[in-house]
Amino acid sequence: MTIWIDAELCNGCKRCVKACPYEGVEMRDGKAHILERCTSCGACIESCKQKAISSDAAPREIPDFSDRKGVWVYAEQREGKLHSVSLELLGKAGELAENLDQEVSAVLLGDGVVHLAETLIQYGADHVILVEDPCLLQYRTVPYTDAMEMLIGRFKPNILLMGATHIGRDLAPRISRRVAVGLTADCTELSIDPDEKILLQTRPAFGGNVMATIANRYSRPQMATVRPGVMEQKECPGKQGEIIRESISISEQDVQTKILEIVREARKTGDLSKAKIVVGGGRGVGDADGFRVLEKLADVLAGEVAGTRVAVEEGWISADRQVGQTGQSIRPELYIACGISGAIQHRAGIMNARYIVAINRDERAPIFQVADWGIVGDLRELVPEMIRQLESA
Ligand SMILES: Cc1cc2nc3c(=O)[nH]c(=O)nc-3n(C[C@H](O)[C@H](O)[C@H](O)COP(=O)(O)OP(=O)(O)OC[C@H]3O[C@@H](n4cnc5c(N)ncnc54)[C@H](O)[C@@H]3O)c2cc1C
């Protein structure tokens, strides 16, 4: 494919220079000029308001998706209990569906899980597509992928949202591969483009330094995952919905994996994503003993302890306590950040906290830019004093 510029039409606005991700356009004598490093990506063509840039590539046709209807949420359940992220996604799905004038469906797979359907309806599902089968009693990649592929083929949804949980991170890429569509993982915002009516999927990119918005014009369903705690649950009391029962033709012989035993990790601590108060620690905490002091503060406040990636890498807290872009997203009422600089990757996980208190001895630490209250000082003095005052209060 070749790209060329009509010098007569080019007014030297430099939009194409800025639009080119590969520095493949430069200005010469006030006119744009295509360089050898041009990859023919076409970004300059879209940016040119003068219509001065052309190419010999035929524009890709957008298929007719008028038969693709409905916003689906994969209702993740384990042992008959719904994961909170599914209810959070139903809230967002309701907004998206309203913008599209379509309906919300929750897809519930398992065995003996019909009792969960009513909760899904009360959190916004117009329909619950239910598949109950002994093969689906516990999550296994292949039968769950088979079931989802079959349902997608049968109902042709427009959008499919899944939680970025351990299960979601396993299942979503499998489904997207099977039905040959793209997948945007770990979205922090979802909305509908008002003109094209397609899903705009926003997520951090380039190590969290930019927010990228991704849209999919050419395939359906548009698939995205969202981490727990990012979206808000919206209860819809009194809502009426319909349960649609479907069956699958999978037998145990077709499934090559068997679950022999489930070994649960002993866990002293509670669920971070549900905690009302979280005390977070970073490199400034200094060592594992420093974290014992933070645990004490969390205990006094009936909260949970979390930390930065540095704290995890140092072995001061376990990986499931990491908050941020590659850890968990939390939405507590109060987040107390102790000895945390406030790197963008950490902030990505706390942006839904209602109030943030930061303790840092460096008054220029970026955490203070997002904190509601900031205390400049040494946490080794301040945290024990907070515990003392709270205990005596
Ligand atoms: C792709 C990618 C993904 C990442 N994902 C995550 C993620 O999910 N979560 C995450 O947290 N990070 C993540 N990171 C790492 C992130 O960029 C930062 O390196 C990290 O968050 C910094 O951790 P910190 O604040 O503990 O340490 P530092 O940045 O070293 O900050 C320590 C702070 O403690 C203060 N301090 C020191 N001593 C004291 C004291 N006695 N009293 C008070 N304050 C004190 C210092 O002034 C400093 O501000 C990611 C990075 C990349 C590239």
Tab-separated table of C-alpha atoms and ligand atoms in Angstrom:
chain	number	residue	atom	x	y	z
A	1	MET	CA	0.000	0.000	0.000
A	2	THR	CA	1.294	3.448	-0.864
A	3	ILE	CA	0.420	6.751	0.755
A	4	TRP	CA	0.889	10.091	-1.006
A	5	ILE	CA	0.214	13.750	-0.359
A	6	ASP	CA	-1.384	16.202	-2.744
A	7	ALA	CA	0.827	19.286	-2.239
A	8	GLU	CA	-1.854	21.537	-3.744
A	9	LEU	CA	-4.336	20.575	-1.023
A	10	CYS	CA	-1.870	20.411	1.906
A	11	ASN	CA	-2.100	23.601	3.995
A	12	GLY	CA	0.842	22.717	6.272
A	13	CYS	CA	-1.289	22.293	9.419
A	14	LYS	CA	1.016	19.466	10.735
A	15	ARG	CA	-1.911	17.359	12.000
A	16	CYS	CA	-0.558	14.392	10.052
A	17	VAL	CA	2.882	14.835	11.637
A	18	LYS	CA	1.336	14.647	15.096
A	19	ALA	CA	-0.968	11.764	14.163
A	20	CYS	CA	1.795	9.538	12.798
A	21	PRO	CA	2.915	7.096	15.539
A	22	TYR	CA	6.089	6.223	13.598
A	23	GLU	CA	7.481	9.706	12.796
A	24	GLY	CA	6.844	8.834	9.164
A	25	VAL	CA	5.730	12.328	8.090
A	26	GLU	CA	7.750	15.535	8.139
A	27	MET	CA	7.302	19.107	6.955
A	28	ARG	CA	9.341	20.313	3.976
A	29	ASP	CA	8.854	23.864	2.701
A	30	GLY	CA	5.565	24.115	4.576
A	31	LYS	CA	4.117	20.916	3.079
A	32	ALA	CA	3.808	17.424	4.563
A	33	HIS	CA	6.131	14.804	3.155
A	34	ILE	CA	5.905	11.008	3.633
A	35	LEU	CA	9.184	9.404	4.740
A	36	GLU	CA	10.545	5.925	4.118
A	37	ARG	CA	9.714	4.815	7.631
A	38	CYS	CA	5.978	5.170	6.874
A	39	THR	CA	4.262	1.874	7.714
A	40	SER	CA	1.099	2.743	5.767
A	41	CYS	CA	-0.947	2.558	8.959
A	42	GLY	CA	-3.242	5.278	7.629
A	43	ALA	CA	-3.381	7.394	10.822
A	44	CYS	CA	-2.366	10.475	8.804
A	45	ILE	CA	-5.193	9.965	6.301
A	46	GLU	CA	-7.824	10.094	9.047
A	47	SER	CA	-6.199	13.169	10.613
A	48	CYS	CA	-6.096	15.301	7.442
A	49	LYS	CA	-8.963	17.778	7.316
A	50	GLN	CA	-7.902	18.963	3.817
A	51	LYS	CA	-8.280	15.455	2.363
A	52	ALA	CA	-4.766	15.948	0.991
A	53	ILE	CA	-3.528	12.450	1.880
A	54	SER	CA	-4.572	9.425	-0.144
A	55	SER	CA	-3.705	5.775	-0.351
A	56	ASP	CA	-4.344	2.972	-2.797
A	57	ALA	CA	-5.750	0.676	-0.071
A	58	ALA	CA	-9.425	-0.149	-0.309
A	59	PRO	CA	-11.190	0.961	2.904
A	60	ARG	CA	-12.126	-1.987	5.081
A	61	GLU	CA	-15.831	-2.541	5.089
A	62	ILE	CA	-17.686	-2.585	8.399
A	63	PRO	CA	-19.869	-5.708	8.489
A	64	ASP	CA	-23.600	-5.455	9.124
A	65	PHE	CA	-24.128	-6.120	12.830
A	66	SER	CA	-27.829	-5.268	12.940
A	67	ASP	CA	-28.587	-8.805	14.203
A	68	ARG	CA	-26.167	-8.378	17.163
A	69	LYS	CA	-28.221	-7.331	20.149
A	70	GLY	CA	-27.829	-7.178	23.906
A	71	VAL	CA	-25.241	-6.435	26.541
A	72	TRP	CA	-24.133	-9.616	28.280
A	73	VAL	CA	-22.477	-10.030	31.636
A	74	TYR	CA	-20.845	-13.323	32.481
A	75	ALA	CA	-22.226	-14.063	35.960
A	76	GLU	CA	-19.297	-15.644	37.734
A	77	GLN	CA	-20.206	-17.981	40.560
A	78	ARG	CA	-18.158	-20.268	42.710
A	79	GLU	CA	-19.837	-22.926	44.796
A	80	GLY	CA	-23.185	-21.269	44.296
A	81	LYS	CA	-22.035	-17.801	45.367
A	82	LEU	CA	-21.920	-14.890	42.938
A	83	HIS	CA	-18.730	-12.918	42.603
A	84	SER	CA	-19.327	-9.234	43.400
A	85	VAL	CA	-17.747	-8.172	40.096
A	86	SER	CA	-20.702	-9.662	38.210
A	87	LEU	CA	-23.101	-7.372	40.058
A	88	GLU	CA	-20.781	-4.418	39.445
A	89	LEU	CA	-20.722	-5.214	35.726
A	90	LEU	CA	-24.504	-5.436	35.598
A	91	GLY	CA	-24.659	-1.815	36.791
A	92	LYS	CA	-22.399	-0.688	33.937
A	93	ALA	CA	-24.164	-2.989	31.452
A	94	GLY	CA	-27.452	-1.218	32.271
A	95	GLU	CA	-25.938	2.150	31.305
A	96	LEU	CA	-24.481	0.795	28.071
A	97	ALA	CA	-27.696	-0.990	27.136
A	98	GLU	CA	-29.725	2.174	27.723
A	99	ASN	CA	-27.475	4.079	25.338
A	100	LEU	CA	-27.927	1.370	22.724
A	101	ASP	CA	-31.620	0.823	23.385
A	102	GLN	CA	-30.875	-2.850	24.008
A	103	GLU	CA	-31.292	-5.228	26.944
A	104	VAL	CA	-29.006	-6.674	29.596
A	105	SER	CA	-28.535	-10.409	29.980
A	106	ALA	CA	-26.586	-12.219	32.678
A	107	VAL	CA	-25.142	-15.562	31.596
A	108	LEU	CA	-25.149	-18.014	34.476
A	109	LEU	CA	-23.363	-21.350	34.107
A	110	GLY	CA	-23.107	-24.058	36.779
A	111	ASP	CA	-25.122	-26.816	38.372
A	112	GLY	CA	-27.833	-26.071	40.917
A	113	VAL	CA	-27.365	-22.308	40.566
A	114	VAL	CA	-30.869	-21.192	39.586
A	115	HIS	CA	-31.264	-19.530	43.006
A	116	LEU	CA	-28.747	-16.854	41.869
A	117	ALA	CA	-30.933	-15.694	38.988
A	118	GLU	CA	-33.155	-13.488	41.151
A	119	THR	CA	-30.128	-11.600	42.534
A	120	LEU	CA	-28.878	-10.973	38.994
A	121	ILE	CA	-32.272	-9.556	38.056
A	122	GLN	CA	-32.322	-7.351	41.158
A	123	TYR	CA	-28.966	-5.925	40.054
A	124	GLY	CA	-30.099	-5.077	36.554
A	125	ALA	CA	-30.417	-8.175	34.342
A	126	ASP	CA	-33.458	-8.186	32.038
A	127	HIS	CA	-32.768	-11.843	31.262
A	128	VAL	CA	-30.758	-14.562	32.899
A	129	ILE	CA	-29.503	-17.113	30.387
A	130	LEU	CA	-29.079	-20.179	32.557
A	131	VAL	CA	-27.214	-23.356	31.699
A	132	GLU	CA	-27.207	-26.015	34.409
A	133	ASP	CA	-25.267	-29.173	33.754
A	134	PRO	CA	-23.212	-31.560	35.934
A	135	CYS	CA	-20.205	-30.810	33.676
A	136	LEU	CA	-20.397	-27.193	34.808
A	137	LEU	CA	-20.506	-27.881	38.548
A	138	GLN	CA	-17.001	-26.484	39.029
A	139	TYR	CA	-15.211	-24.108	36.733
A	140	ARG	CA	-13.154	-25.853	34.081
A	141	THR	CA	-11.830	-24.006	31.071
A	142	VAL	CA	-13.033	-26.253	28.248
A	143	PRO	CA	-16.683	-26.933	29.138
A	144	TYR	CA	-17.214	-23.302	30.148
A	145	THR	CA	-15.675	-22.099	26.882
A	146	ASP	CA	-17.802	-24.596	24.941
A	147	ALA	CA	-20.946	-23.395	26.675
A	148	MET	CA	-20.166	-19.715	26.085
A	149	GLU	CA	-19.287	-20.319	22.428
A	150	MET	CA	-22.549	-22.175	21.939
A	151	LEU	CA	-24.591	-19.394	23.603
A	152	ILE	CA	-22.849	-16.637	21.646
A	153	GLY	CA	-23.580	-18.492	18.410
A	154	ARG	CA	-27.203	-18.966	19.408
A	155	PHE	CA	-28.037	-15.484	20.756
A	156	LYS	CA	-25.522	-13.228	18.907
A	157	PRO	CA	-24.834	-10.648	21.652
A	158	ASN	CA	-23.424	-7.238	20.866
A	159	ILE	CA	-21.257	-6.841	23.987
A	160	LEU	CA	-19.848	-9.336	26.504
A	161	LEU	CA	-18.421	-8.123	29.812
A	162	MET	CA	-16.508	-10.346	32.230
A	163	GLY	CA	-14.751	-9.837	35.550
A	164	ALA	CA	-10.958	-9.798	35.460
A	165	THR	CA	-10.846	-12.427	38.201
A	166	HIS	CA	-8.735	-15.575	38.104
A	167	ILE	CA	-11.571	-17.320	36.286
A	168	GLY	CA	-12.325	-14.361	34.003
A	169	ARG	CA	-8.671	-14.027	33.016
A	170	ASP	CA	-8.683	-17.682	32.018
A	171	LEU	CA	-12.060	-17.816	30.310
A	172	ALA	CA	-12.272	-14.480	28.456
A	173	PRO	CA	-9.259	-15.021	26.146
A	174	ARG	CA	-10.448	-18.554	25.380
A	175	ILE	CA	-13.873	-17.289	24.359
A	176	SER	CA	-12.458	-14.429	22.318
A	177	ARG	CA	-10.209	-16.880	20.448
A	178	ARG	CA	-13.061	-19.308	19.807
A	179	VAL	CA	-15.437	-16.683	18.446
A	180	ALA	CA	-12.588	-14.795	16.713
A	181	VAL	CA	-13.044	-11.380	18.295
A	182	GLY	CA	-10.728	-8.997	20.124
A	183	LEU	CA	-10.663	-8.608	23.898
A	184	THR	CA	-9.741	-5.561	25.944
A	185	ALA	CA	-8.552	-6.647	29.379
A	186	ASP	CA	-8.668	-4.679	32.633
A	187	CYS	CA	-10.811	-1.785	31.445
A	188	THR	CA	-11.276	1.077	33.865
A	189	GLU	CA	-14.056	2.787	31.917
A	190	LEU	CA	-16.647	1.645	29.383
A	191	SER	CA	-18.974	3.850	27.368
A	192	ILE	CA	-20.802	3.974	24.049
A	193	ASP	CA	-19.596	6.137	21.183
A	194	PRO	CA	-22.573	8.419	20.471
A	195	ASP	CA	-22.075	8.386	16.678
A	196	GLU	CA	-20.961	4.872	15.859
A	197	LYS	CA	-22.767	3.211	18.797
A	198	ILE	CA	-19.771	1.032	19.502
A	199	LEU	CA	-18.193	0.190	22.849
A	200	LEU	CA	-15.337	2.453	23.914
A	201	GLN	CA	-13.048	0.473	26.187
A	202	THR	CA	-10.591	2.520	28.210
A	203	ARG	CA	-7.624	0.994	30.012
A	204	PRO	CA	-4.136	2.039	31.123
A	205	ALA	CA	-1.406	1.415	28.545
A	206	PHE	CA	2.359	1.808	28.310
A	207	GLY	CA	2.961	0.928	31.946
A	208	GLY	CA	0.031	3.072	33.062
A	209	ASN	CA	1.434	6.288	31.627
A	210	VAL	CA	-1.424	6.829	29.184
A	211	MET	CA	-5.062	5.832	29.095
A	212	ALA	CA	-5.914	4.134	25.786
A	213	THR	CA	-9.442	3.904	24.418
A	214	ILE	CA	-9.989	0.868	22.253
A	215	ALA	CA	-12.971	0.269	19.967
A	216	ASN	CA	-13.820	-2.687	17.804
A	217	ARG	CA	-15.541	-1.901	14.523
A	218	TYR	CA	-15.146	-5.203	12.774
A	219	SER	CA	-16.286	-8.088	14.981
A	220	ARG	CA	-18.902	-9.002	17.570
A	221	PRO	CA	-19.365	-9.437	20.464
A	222	GLN	CA	-17.246	-6.572	21.720
A	223	MET	CA	-15.469	-8.155	24.666
A	224	ALA	CA	-13.977	-6.496	27.725
A	225	THR	CA	-12.898	-7.510	31.203
A	226	VAL	CA	-13.027	-5.241	34.254
A	227	ARG	CA	-11.380	-5.850	37.591
A	228	PRO	CA	-13.423	-6.238	40.767
A	229	GLY	CA	-14.048	-2.964	42.564
A	230	VAL	CA	-13.783	-0.705	39.500
A	231	MET	CA	-17.493	-0.364	38.652
A	232	GLU	CA	-20.316	0.341	41.052
A	233	GLN	CA	-23.161	-2.034	41.894
A	234	LYS	CA	-26.638	-0.628	41.241
A	235	GLU	CA	-29.548	-2.333	42.886
A	236	CYS	CA	-32.851	-2.240	41.000
A	237	PRO	CA	-35.431	-3.252	43.653
A	238	GLY	CA	-38.595	-4.782	42.257
A	239	LYS	CA	-37.139	-5.328	38.790
A	240	GLN	CA	-38.748	-8.131	36.801
A	241	GLY	CA	-36.663	-10.369	34.591
A	242	GLU	CA	-36.909	-13.568	32.641
A	243	ILE	CA	-34.954	-16.784	33.086
A	244	ILE	CA	-34.054	-18.434	29.791
A	245	ARG	CA	-32.953	-22.031	30.275
A	246	GLU	CA	-30.522	-23.435	27.746
A	247	SER	CA	-28.797	-26.792	27.539
A	248	ILE	CA	-25.437	-27.869	26.214
A	249	SER	CA	-24.354	-31.093	24.638
A	250	ILE	CA	-21.158	-31.796	26.558
A	251	SER	CA	-20.547	-35.051	28.335
A	252	GLU	CA	-17.952	-35.788	30.999
A	253	GLN	CA	-16.114	-38.008	28.470
A	254	ASP	CA	-15.530	-34.970	26.216
A	255	VAL	CA	-13.809	-33.085	29.028
A	256	GLN	CA	-10.202	-34.021	29.450
A	257	THR	CA	-9.715	-32.488	32.879
A	258	LYS	CA	-11.056	-33.705	36.201
A	259	ILE	CA	-10.959	-31.850	39.488
A	260	LEU	CA	-9.624	-34.335	42.028
A	261	GLU	CA	-9.342	-32.088	45.033
A	262	ILE	CA	-9.763	-28.415	45.867
A	263	VAL	CA	-7.074	-27.188	48.246
A	264	ARG	CA	-7.934	-23.898	49.870
A	265	GLU	CA	-5.193	-21.538	50.931
A	266	ALA	CA	-5.544	-20.632	54.574
A	267	ARG	CA	-6.354	-16.960	54.626
A	268	LYS	CA	-6.338	-14.930	57.781
A	269	THR	CA	-7.207	-11.718	56.112
A	270	GLY	CA	-10.492	-10.607	54.584
A	271	ASP	CA	-11.509	-9.511	51.133
A	272	LEU	CA	-9.696	-6.300	50.128
A	273	SER	CA	-12.239	-5.379	47.480
A	274	LYS	CA	-15.000	-5.249	50.109
A	275	ALA	CA	-13.048	-3.541	52.922
A	276	LYS	CA	-14.383	-0.178	54.086
A	277	ILE	CA	-10.987	0.888	55.435
A	278	VAL	CA	-7.647	-0.103	53.921
A	279	VAL	CA	-4.222	0.753	55.308
A	280	GLY	CA	-1.674	0.614	52.497
A	281	GLY	CA	2.070	0.444	52.931
A	282	GLY	CA	4.954	1.056	50.564
A	283	ARG	CA	8.730	1.040	50.529
A	284	GLY	CA	8.734	3.696	53.253
A	285	VAL	CA	7.397	1.124	55.742
A	286	GLY	CA	10.901	-0.324	55.684
A	287	ASP	CA	10.426	-4.011	56.507
A	288	ALA	CA	8.003	-6.778	57.441
A	289	ASP	CA	7.959	-5.598	61.077
A	290	GLY	CA	6.838	-2.187	59.851
A	291	PHE	CA	3.862	-3.947	58.268
A	292	ARG	CA	2.961	-5.520	61.634
A	293	VAL	CA	2.442	-1.947	62.889
A	294	LEU	CA	0.210	-1.170	59.894
A	295	GLU	CA	-1.735	-4.368	60.626
A	296	LYS	CA	-2.307	-3.102	64.135
A	297	LEU	CA	-3.656	0.194	62.777
A	298	ALA	CA	-5.909	-1.753	60.410
A	299	ASP	CA	-7.140	-3.903	63.333
A	300	VAL	CA	-8.013	-0.863	65.423
A	301	LEU	CA	-9.989	0.530	62.481
A	302	ALA	CA	-11.522	-2.857	61.579
A	303	GLY	CA	-9.862	-2.563	58.170
A	304	GLU	CA	-7.464	-4.487	55.949
A	305	VAL	CA	-3.793	-4.114	55.066
A	306	ALA	CA	-2.593	-3.702	51.490
A	307	GLY	CA	0.544	-2.463	49.800
A	308	THR	CA	2.442	-1.411	46.723
A	309	ARG	CA	4.261	-3.672	44.312
A	310	VAL	CA	7.495	-2.810	46.059
A	311	ALA	CA	6.099	-4.140	49.343
A	312	VAL	CA	5.119	-7.370	47.587
A	313	GLU	CA	8.478	-7.729	45.862
A	314	GLU	CA	10.245	-7.216	49.174
A	315	GLY	CA	8.153	-10.050	50.616
A	316	TRP	CA	6.581	-7.834	53.284
A	317	ILE	CA	3.026	-8.696	52.185
A	318	SER	CA	1.514	-11.383	49.997
A	319	ALA	CA	0.832	-10.773	46.289
A	320	ASP	CA	-2.944	-10.885	46.782
A	321	ARG	CA	-2.624	-7.702	48.875
A	322	GLN	CA	-1.079	-5.650	46.067
A	323	VAL	CA	-3.106	-2.651	45.015
A	324	GLY	CA	-2.714	-0.995	41.634
A	325	GLN	CA	-2.564	-1.586	37.940
A	326	THR	CA	-1.233	-5.124	38.212
A	327	GLY	CA	-2.817	-5.782	41.588
A	328	GLN	CA	-6.306	-5.165	42.887
A	329	SER	CA	-8.566	-2.148	42.470
A	330	ILE	CA	-10.210	-1.160	45.721
A	331	ARG	CA	-13.036	1.175	46.630
A	332	PRO	CA	-12.907	1.672	50.412
A	333	GLU	CA	-14.421	4.599	52.269
A	334	LEU	CA	-10.954	5.396	53.569
A	335	TYR	CA	-7.482	4.554	52.260
A	336	ILE	CA	-4.500	5.401	54.453
A	337	ALA	CA	-1.340	5.399	52.320
A	338	CYS	CA	1.784	5.034	54.460
A	339	GLY	CA	5.233	5.511	52.918
A	340	ILE	CA	3.806	5.290	49.389
A	341	SER	CA	5.085	7.688	46.740
A	342	GLY	CA	1.886	7.539	44.666
A	343	ALA	CA	3.157	6.166	41.355
A	344	ILE	CA	0.502	6.159	38.625
A	345	GLN	CA	0.412	2.351	38.668
A	346	HIS	CA	-0.488	2.383	42.362
A	347	ARG	CA	-2.969	5.221	41.971
A	348	ALA	CA	-4.800	3.220	39.287
A	349	GLY	CA	-5.962	0.885	42.063
A	350	ILE	CA	-7.116	3.505	44.572
A	351	MET	CA	-8.897	6.032	42.389
A	352	ASN	CA	-12.284	4.813	43.620
A	353	ALA	CA	-11.428	5.265	47.317
A	354	ARG	CA	-13.759	7.833	48.850
A	355	TYR	CA	-11.133	9.494	51.031
A	356	ILE	CA	-7.365	9.154	50.919
A	357	VAL	CA	-5.066	10.047	53.781
A	358	ALA	CA	-1.361	10.039	52.901
A	359	ILE	CA	1.567	9.878	55.299
A	360	ASN	CA	4.900	10.603	53.659
A	361	ARG	CA	8.027	12.363	54.793
A	362	ASP	CA	8.538	13.938	51.376
A	363	GLU	CA	6.142	16.848	50.941
A	364	ARG	CA	6.567	16.639	47.125
A	365	ALA	CA	5.475	12.980	46.941
A	366	PRO	CA	2.839	12.588	44.160
A	367	ILE	CA	0.476	10.788	46.552
A	368	PHE	CA	-0.340	14.195	48.040
A	369	GLN	CA	-1.837	15.237	44.677
A	370	VAL	CA	-4.625	12.684	45.118
A	371	ALA	CA	-4.895	12.709	48.922
A	372	ASP	CA	-7.778	14.421	50.709
A	373	TRP	CA	-5.554	14.840	53.759
A	374	GLY	CA	-1.782	14.720	53.795
A	375	ILE	CA	0.528	14.325	56.771
A	376	VAL	CA	4.171	15.155	56.122
A	377	GLY	CA	6.252	13.193	58.590
A	378	ASP	CA	7.873	9.921	59.572
A	379	LEU	CA	5.357	7.081	59.579
A	380	ARG	CA	7.359	5.249	62.247
A	381	GLU	CA	6.368	7.985	64.679
A	382	LEU	CA	2.962	8.884	63.223
A	383	VAL	CA	1.390	5.437	62.860
A	384	PRO	CA	2.048	4.287	66.489
A	385	GLU	CA	0.681	7.640	67.655
A	386	MET	CA	-2.469	7.161	65.555
A	387	ILE	CA	-2.925	3.680	67.072
A	388	ARG	CA	-2.450	5.056	70.575
A	389	GLN	CA	-4.989	7.843	70.065
A	390	LEU	CA	-7.524	5.579	68.368
A	391	GLU	CA	-7.254	2.982	71.138
A	392	SER	CA	-7.808	5.571	73.807
A	393	ALA	CA	-10.650	7.287	71.924
B	1	LIG	C1	3.807	-2.141	34.337
B	1	LIG	C2	3.911	-1.753	35.792
B	1	LIG	C3	2.899	-2.142	36.641
B	1	LIG	C4	2.972	-1.787	37.990
B	1	LIG	N1	1.943	-2.150	38.815
B	1	LIG	C5	1.957	-1.705	40.084
B	1	LIG	C6	0.856	-1.996	40.962
B	1	LIG	O1	-0.088	-2.685	40.619
B	1	LIG	N2	0.910	-1.485	42.208
B	1	LIG	C7	1.957	-0.712	42.659
B	1	LIG	O2	1.909	-0.273	43.817
B	1	LIG	N3	2.997	-0.459	41.868
B	1	LIG	C8	3.032	-0.942	40.603
B	1	LIG	N4	4.104	-0.680	39.818
B	1	LIG	C9	5.284	-0.044	40.429
B	1	LIG	C10	5.164	1.460	40.545
B	1	LIG	O3	5.612	2.055	39.355
B	1	LIG	C11	6.026	2.014	41.689
B	1	LIG	O4	7.347	1.586	41.497
B	1	LIG	C12	5.577	1.566	43.070
B	1	LIG	O5	4.191	1.777	43.231
B	1	LIG	C13	6.349	2.370	44.117
B	1	LIG	O6	6.073	1.828	45.362
B	1	LIG	P1	6.291	2.653	46.690
B	1	LIG	O7	5.410	3.852	46.670
B	1	LIG	O8	6.121	1.655	47.781
B	1	LIG	O9	7.837	3.018	46.649
B	1	LIG	P2	8.576	4.354	46.349
B	1	LIG	O10	8.165	4.939	45.078
B	1	LIG	O11	10.023	4.083	46.548
B	1	LIG	O12	8.076	5.350	47.492
B	1	LIG	C14	8.383	5.216	48.850
B	1	LIG	C15	7.861	6.465	49.536
B	1	LIG	O13	7.987	6.305	50.925
B	1	LIG	C16	8.353	7.556	51.488
B	1	LIG	N5	9.020	7.264	52.777
B	1	LIG	C17	10.201	6.654	52.976
B	1	LIG	N6	10.448	6.505	54.291
B	1	LIG	C18	9.381	7.051	54.934
B	1	LIG	C19	9.049	7.214	56.298
B	1	LIG	N7	9.835	6.750	57.282
B	1	LIG	N8	7.892	7.849	56.602
B	1	LIG	C20	7.092	8.330	55.643
B	1	LIG	N9	7.363	8.195	54.314
B	1	LIG	C21	8.477	7.556	53.972
B	1	LIG	C22	9.242	8.181	50.448
B	1	LIG	O14	9.273	9.590	50.602
B	1	LIG	C23	8.599	7.737	49.159
B	1	LIG	O15	7.660	8.705	48.689
B	1	LIG	C24	4.069	-1.030	38.475
B	1	LIG	C25	5.070	-0.656	37.593
B	1	LIG	C26	4.999	-1.000	36.267
B	1	LIG	C27	6.082	-0.561	35.342
